[in-house]
């Protein structure tokens, strides 16, 4: 299905057609370990789009402004992250993955997907990354109490925020299909 995006883009030869076909910028969010990077990379590879993992972006550019001892992780310099993202996504077609979303200005994204996973799976997946127990527990609390969905629902227009299951490889395939459909719809709506 996503291959269809690529075909349609390559047919859009004139600058006018290219503008009309402009891809939306997409945010993939959800609890760490839920599958954002896996989905983002696959989506980008199939559709020839740009995938940006905010954690990697910050690491590469040293976009930090301190260290959080309690959670044992660096603190993002949010303004510099946004500047960097906006540079990369000005043409559309950016797929950004990050576990939070409240600091992104609403203008950054045209579609937001919140990936949801079963608690047991979420506990197992990031555990292997050596997360501290407190971080694991806090992540799960966010999932259990729906914070992970409420934050994007409050930060963006409801109609652009969608939840997708992310437990199994079949879910991954279906999510790719679903996102492709939303993207196509969005492109049509904008024409
Ligand atoms: P995130 O980017 O949300 O932190 P990830 O993409 O790095 O998560 O995935 C964490 C682990 O889970 C990784 O080993 C791949 C696996 N995984 C991701 N999506 C999956 C899915 N739909 N089904 C089964 N395993 C999945």
mmCIF file of C-alpha atoms and ligand atoms in Angstrom:
data_model
loop_
_atom_site.group_PDB
_atom_site.id
_atom_site.type_symbol
_atom_site.label_atom_id
_atom_site.label_comp_id
_atom_site.label_asym_id
_atom_site.label_seq_id
_atom_site.Cartn_x
_atom_site.Cartn_y
_atom_site.Cartn_z
ATOM 1 C CA UNK A 1 0.000 0.000 0.000
ATOM 2 C CA UNK A 2 2.718 2.452 0.955
ATOM 3 C CA UNK A 3 4.443 1.671 -2.330
ATOM 4 C CA UNK A 4 1.471 3.477 -3.883
ATOM 5 C CA UNK A 5 2.622 6.713 -2.313
ATOM 6 C CA UNK A 6 5.971 6.442 -4.063
ATOM 7 C CA UNK A 7 4.370 5.741 -7.420
ATOM 8 C CA UNK A 8 2.023 8.673 -7.086
ATOM 9 C CA UNK A 9 4.837 11.012 -6.099
ATOM 10 C CA UNK A 10 7.051 10.055 -9.000
ATOM 11 C CA UNK A 11 4.182 10.812 -11.410
ATOM 12 C CA UNK A 12 3.752 14.284 -9.976
ATOM 13 C CA UNK A 13 6.329 15.929 -12.190
ATOM 14 C CA UNK A 14 5.469 19.647 -12.399
ATOM 15 C CA UNK A 15 6.236 21.880 -9.396
ATOM 16 C CA UNK A 16 2.509 22.646 -9.151
ATOM 17 C CA UNK A 17 1.632 18.954 -9.068
ATOM 18 C CA UNK A 18 4.352 18.354 -6.502
ATOM 19 C CA UNK A 19 2.940 21.074 -4.244
ATOM 20 C CA UNK A 20 -0.524 19.601 -4.633
ATOM 21 C CA UNK A 21 0.819 16.170 -3.684
ATOM 22 C CA UNK A 22 2.702 17.515 -0.689
ATOM 23 C CA UNK A 23 2.958 14.891 2.012
ATOM 24 C CA UNK A 24 1.836 15.756 5.480
ATOM 25 C CA UNK A 25 4.268 15.781 8.378
ATOM 26 C CA UNK A 26 3.516 12.909 10.711
ATOM 27 C CA UNK A 27 4.221 12.449 14.422
ATOM 28 C CA UNK A 28 4.457 8.929 15.861
ATOM 29 C CA UNK A 29 4.199 9.023 19.618
ATOM 30 C CA UNK A 30 3.637 6.564 22.493
ATOM 31 C CA UNK A 31 5.359 4.910 25.430
ATOM 32 C CA UNK A 32 9.056 4.018 24.951
ATOM 33 C CA UNK A 33 9.342 0.531 23.469
ATOM 34 C CA UNK A 34 5.893 0.583 21.850
ATOM 35 C CA UNK A 35 7.319 0.498 18.320
ATOM 36 C CA UNK A 36 7.570 4.113 17.086
ATOM 37 C CA UNK A 37 11.028 3.776 15.555
ATOM 38 C CA UNK A 38 10.262 0.408 13.973
ATOM 39 C CA UNK A 39 7.125 1.807 12.346
ATOM 40 C CA UNK A 40 8.726 5.144 11.434
ATOM 41 C CA UNK A 41 11.683 3.523 9.680
ATOM 42 C CA UNK A 42 9.464 1.120 7.772
ATOM 43 C CA UNK A 43 7.083 3.872 6.743
ATOM 44 C CA UNK A 44 9.935 6.076 5.551
ATOM 45 C CA UNK A 45 11.623 3.221 3.684
ATOM 46 C CA UNK A 46 8.464 2.156 1.853
ATOM 47 C CA UNK A 47 7.361 5.646 0.925
ATOM 48 C CA UNK A 48 10.751 7.291 0.407
ATOM 49 C CA UNK A 49 10.071 9.802 3.209
ATOM 50 C CA UNK A 50 12.301 11.244 5.938
ATOM 51 C CA UNK A 51 12.278 9.539 9.337
ATOM 52 C CA UNK A 52 13.561 11.506 12.320
ATOM 53 C CA UNK A 53 13.977 9.937 15.741
ATOM 54 C CA UNK A 54 14.095 12.916 18.115
ATOM 55 C CA UNK A 55 16.356 11.066 20.572
ATOM 56 C CA UNK A 56 18.923 10.408 17.833
ATOM 57 C CA UNK A 57 18.585 13.929 16.464
ATOM 58 C CA UNK A 58 19.341 15.380 19.905
ATOM 59 C CA UNK A 59 22.280 13.036 20.393
ATOM 60 C CA UNK A 60 23.810 13.877 17.009
ATOM 61 C CA UNK A 61 23.439 17.634 17.489
ATOM 62 C CA UNK A 62 24.022 17.621 21.274
ATOM 63 C CA UNK A 63 20.672 19.402 21.623
ATOM 64 C CA UNK A 64 20.602 19.212 25.418
ATOM 65 C CA UNK A 65 20.371 21.729 28.207
ATOM 66 C CA UNK A 66 21.217 19.648 31.276
ATOM 67 C CA UNK A 67 20.843 16.222 32.870
ATOM 68 C CA UNK A 68 17.889 14.783 34.797
ATOM 69 C CA UNK A 69 19.348 12.757 37.670
ATOM 70 C CA UNK A 70 16.009 11.301 38.755
ATOM 71 C CA UNK A 71 15.259 9.792 35.353
ATOM 72 C CA UNK A 72 18.902 9.303 34.414
ATOM 73 C CA UNK A 73 18.649 11.007 31.037
ATOM 74 C CA UNK A 74 19.710 14.249 29.353
ATOM 75 C CA UNK A 75 17.218 17.129 29.182
ATOM 76 C CA UNK A 76 16.294 18.170 25.639
ATOM 77 C CA UNK A 77 16.862 21.711 24.488
ATOM 78 C CA UNK A 78 13.353 21.857 23.054
ATOM 79 C CA UNK A 79 13.756 25.107 21.097
ATOM 80 C CA UNK A 80 16.796 23.824 19.246
ATOM 81 C CA UNK A 81 15.079 20.504 18.555
ATOM 82 C CA UNK A 82 12.107 22.342 17.045
ATOM 83 C CA UNK A 83 14.369 24.561 14.906
ATOM 84 C CA UNK A 84 16.174 21.507 13.603
ATOM 85 C CA UNK A 85 12.923 19.645 12.886
ATOM 86 C CA UNK A 86 11.356 22.590 11.101
ATOM 87 C CA UNK A 87 14.407 22.863 8.839
ATOM 88 C CA UNK A 88 14.112 19.204 7.901
ATOM 89 C CA UNK A 89 10.340 19.116 7.460
ATOM 90 C CA UNK A 90 9.673 22.374 5.636
ATOM 91 C CA UNK A 91 8.896 20.457 2.421
ATOM 92 C CA UNK A 92 6.521 18.015 4.181
ATOM 93 C CA UNK A 93 6.946 14.244 4.288
ATOM 94 C CA UNK A 94 8.650 14.138 7.686
ATOM 95 C CA UNK A 95 7.958 11.218 9.999
ATOM 96 C CA UNK A 96 8.998 12.133 13.516
ATOM 97 C CA UNK A 97 9.082 9.732 16.439
ATOM 98 C CA UNK A 98 9.188 10.786 20.053
ATOM 99 C CA UNK A 99 7.527 9.641 23.277
ATOM 100 C CA UNK A 100 6.292 13.144 24.150
ATOM 101 C CA UNK A 101 4.532 15.757 22.102
ATOM 102 C CA UNK A 102 3.526 18.712 24.259
ATOM 103 C CA UNK A 103 6.492 20.890 23.330
ATOM 104 C CA UNK A 104 6.029 20.667 19.561
ATOM 105 C CA UNK A 105 4.073 23.638 18.191
ATOM 106 C CA UNK A 106 0.776 22.514 16.690
ATOM 107 C CA UNK A 107 1.908 23.733 13.245
ATOM 108 C CA UNK A 108 4.630 21.044 13.108
ATOM 109 C CA UNK A 109 2.326 18.112 12.331
ATOM 110 C CA UNK A 110 -0.628 17.385 10.078
ATOM 111 C CA UNK A 111 -1.241 13.877 11.429
ATOM 112 C CA UNK A 112 -0.474 12.353 14.838
ATOM 113 C CA UNK A 113 -0.485 8.620 15.591
ATOM 114 C CA UNK A 114 -0.390 7.346 19.162
ATOM 115 C CA UNK A 115 0.865 3.762 19.301
ATOM 116 C CA UNK A 116 -0.617 1.639 22.064
ATOM 117 C CA UNK A 117 0.771 -1.592 23.479
ATOM 118 C CA UNK A 118 -0.155 -4.186 26.098
ATOM 119 C CA UNK A 119 1.460 -3.457 29.430
ATOM 120 C CA UNK A 120 3.349 -6.753 29.683
ATOM 121 C CA UNK A 121 4.920 -6.199 26.263
ATOM 122 C CA UNK A 122 5.803 -2.628 27.062
ATOM 123 C CA UNK A 123 7.477 -3.722 30.269
ATOM 124 C CA UNK A 124 9.557 -6.349 28.488
ATOM 125 C CA UNK A 125 10.625 -4.305 25.480
ATOM 126 C CA UNK A 126 12.320 -1.316 27.084
ATOM 127 C CA UNK A 127 13.522 -3.410 30.030
ATOM 128 C CA UNK A 128 16.149 -4.840 27.734
ATOM 129 C CA UNK A 129 17.491 -1.330 27.175
ATOM 130 C CA UNK A 130 18.490 -1.092 30.819
ATOM 131 C CA UNK A 131 15.926 1.505 31.846
ATOM 132 C CA UNK A 132 15.748 2.182 35.564
ATOM 133 C CA UNK A 133 12.771 0.665 37.403
ATOM 134 C CA UNK A 134 11.330 4.135 38.129
ATOM 135 C CA UNK A 135 11.383 5.050 34.452
ATOM 136 C CA UNK A 136 9.729 1.755 33.498
ATOM 137 C CA UNK A 137 7.025 2.211 36.097
ATOM 138 C CA UNK A 138 6.361 5.823 35.113
ATOM 139 C CA UNK A 139 6.091 4.828 31.460
ATOM 140 C CA UNK A 140 3.566 2.150 32.305
ATOM 141 C CA UNK A 141 1.547 4.516 34.495
ATOM 142 C CA UNK A 142 1.282 6.855 31.507
ATOM 143 C CA UNK A 143 -0.031 3.978 29.403
ATOM 144 C CA UNK A 144 -2.433 2.696 32.064
ATOM 145 C CA UNK A 145 -3.884 6.128 32.833
ATOM 146 C CA UNK A 146 -4.214 7.074 29.156
ATOM 147 C CA UNK A 147 -1.866 10.063 29.597
ATOM 148 C CA UNK A 148 -0.045 8.872 26.543
ATOM 149 C CA UNK A 149 -3.200 9.459 24.484
ATOM 150 C CA UNK A 150 -4.564 12.477 26.336
ATOM 151 C CA UNK A 151 -1.456 14.589 25.841
ATOM 152 C CA UNK A 152 -1.632 14.504 22.029
ATOM 153 C CA UNK A 153 -5.426 14.760 22.065
ATOM 154 C CA UNK A 154 -5.111 18.001 24.048
ATOM 155 C CA UNK A 155 -2.196 19.370 22.035
ATOM 156 C CA UNK A 156 -3.684 18.835 18.550
ATOM 157 C CA UNK A 157 -7.072 18.985 16.864
ATOM 158 C CA UNK A 158 -8.839 15.759 17.772
ATOM 159 C CA UNK A 159 -9.516 14.819 14.161
ATOM 160 C CA UNK A 160 -5.815 14.526 13.327
ATOM 161 C CA UNK A 161 -4.983 12.278 16.328
ATOM 162 C CA UNK A 162 -5.406 8.513 15.852
ATOM 163 C CA UNK A 163 -4.593 5.552 18.096
ATOM 164 C CA UNK A 164 -3.072 2.395 16.640
ATOM 165 C CA UNK A 165 -2.278 -0.957 18.297
ATOM 166 C CA UNK A 166 1.387 -1.971 18.221
ATOM 167 C CA UNK A 167 1.711 -5.418 19.797
ATOM 168 C CA UNK A 168 2.514 -7.777 16.948
ATOM 169 C CA UNK A 169 4.094 -7.834 13.478
ATOM 170 C CA UNK A 170 0.546 -8.051 12.065
ATOM 171 C CA UNK A 171 -0.294 -4.808 13.867
ATOM 172 C CA UNK A 172 2.758 -3.240 12.245
ATOM 173 C CA UNK A 173 1.550 -4.198 8.763
ATOM 174 C CA UNK A 174 -1.971 -2.971 9.482
ATOM 175 C CA UNK A 175 -0.652 0.286 10.921
ATOM 176 C CA UNK A 176 1.384 0.895 7.770
ATOM 177 C CA UNK A 177 -1.765 0.330 5.746
ATOM 178 C CA UNK A 178 -3.904 2.571 7.947
ATOM 179 C CA UNK A 179 -1.384 5.402 8.018
ATOM 180 C CA UNK A 180 -1.063 5.206 4.265
ATOM 181 C CA UNK A 181 -4.833 5.626 3.957
ATOM 182 C CA UNK A 182 -4.905 8.616 6.319
ATOM 183 C CA UNK A 183 -2.036 10.232 4.441
ATOM 184 C CA UNK A 184 -3.758 9.746 1.079
ATOM 185 C CA UNK A 185 -6.968 11.169 2.507
ATOM 186 C CA UNK A 186 -5.094 14.152 3.880
ATOM 187 C CA UNK A 187 -3.481 14.822 0.497
ATOM 188 C CA UNK A 188 -6.890 14.613 -1.202
ATOM 189 C CA UNK A 189 -8.455 16.964 1.364
ATOM 190 C CA UNK A 190 -5.734 19.517 0.694
ATOM 191 C CA UNK A 191 -6.262 19.525 -3.059
HETATM 192 P P1 LIG B 1 10.109 2.823 20.409
HETATM 193 O O1 LIG B 1 10.710 3.531 19.229
HETATM 194 O O2 LIG B 1 8.668 3.161 20.606
HETATM 195 O O3 LIG B 1 10.894 3.012 21.659
HETATM 196 P P2 LIG B 1 10.997 0.427 19.027
HETATM 197 O O4 LIG B 1 10.512 0.662 17.645
HETATM 198 O O5 LIG B 1 12.449 0.693 19.280
HETATM 199 O O6 LIG B 1 10.130 1.247 20.084
HETATM 200 O O7 LIG B 1 10.613 -1.074 19.394
HETATM 201 C C1 LIG B 1 11.003 -1.673 20.606
HETATM 202 C C2 LIG B 1 11.122 -3.177 20.404
HETATM 203 O O8 LIG B 1 9.855 -3.732 20.090
HETATM 204 C C3 LIG B 1 12.039 -3.573 19.256
HETATM 205 O O9 LIG B 1 12.760 -4.717 19.696
HETATM 206 C C4 LIG B 1 11.125 -3.961 18.118
HETATM 207 C C5 LIG B 1 9.879 -4.434 18.836
HETATM 208 N N1 LIG B 1 8.640 -4.085 18.130
HETATM 209 C C6 LIG B 1 8.275 -2.883 17.673
HETATM 210 N N2 LIG B 1 7.066 -2.895 17.103
HETATM 211 C C7 LIG B 1 6.637 -4.168 17.176
HETATM 212 C C8 LIG B 1 5.438 -4.849 16.760
HETATM 213 N N3 LIG B 1 4.424 -4.221 16.130
HETATM 214 N N4 LIG B 1 5.352 -6.177 17.007
HETATM 215 C C9 LIG B 1 6.368 -6.836 17.625
HETATM 216 N N5 LIG B 1 7.513 -6.243 18.076
HETATM 217 C C10 LIG B 1 7.651 -4.934 17.843
#
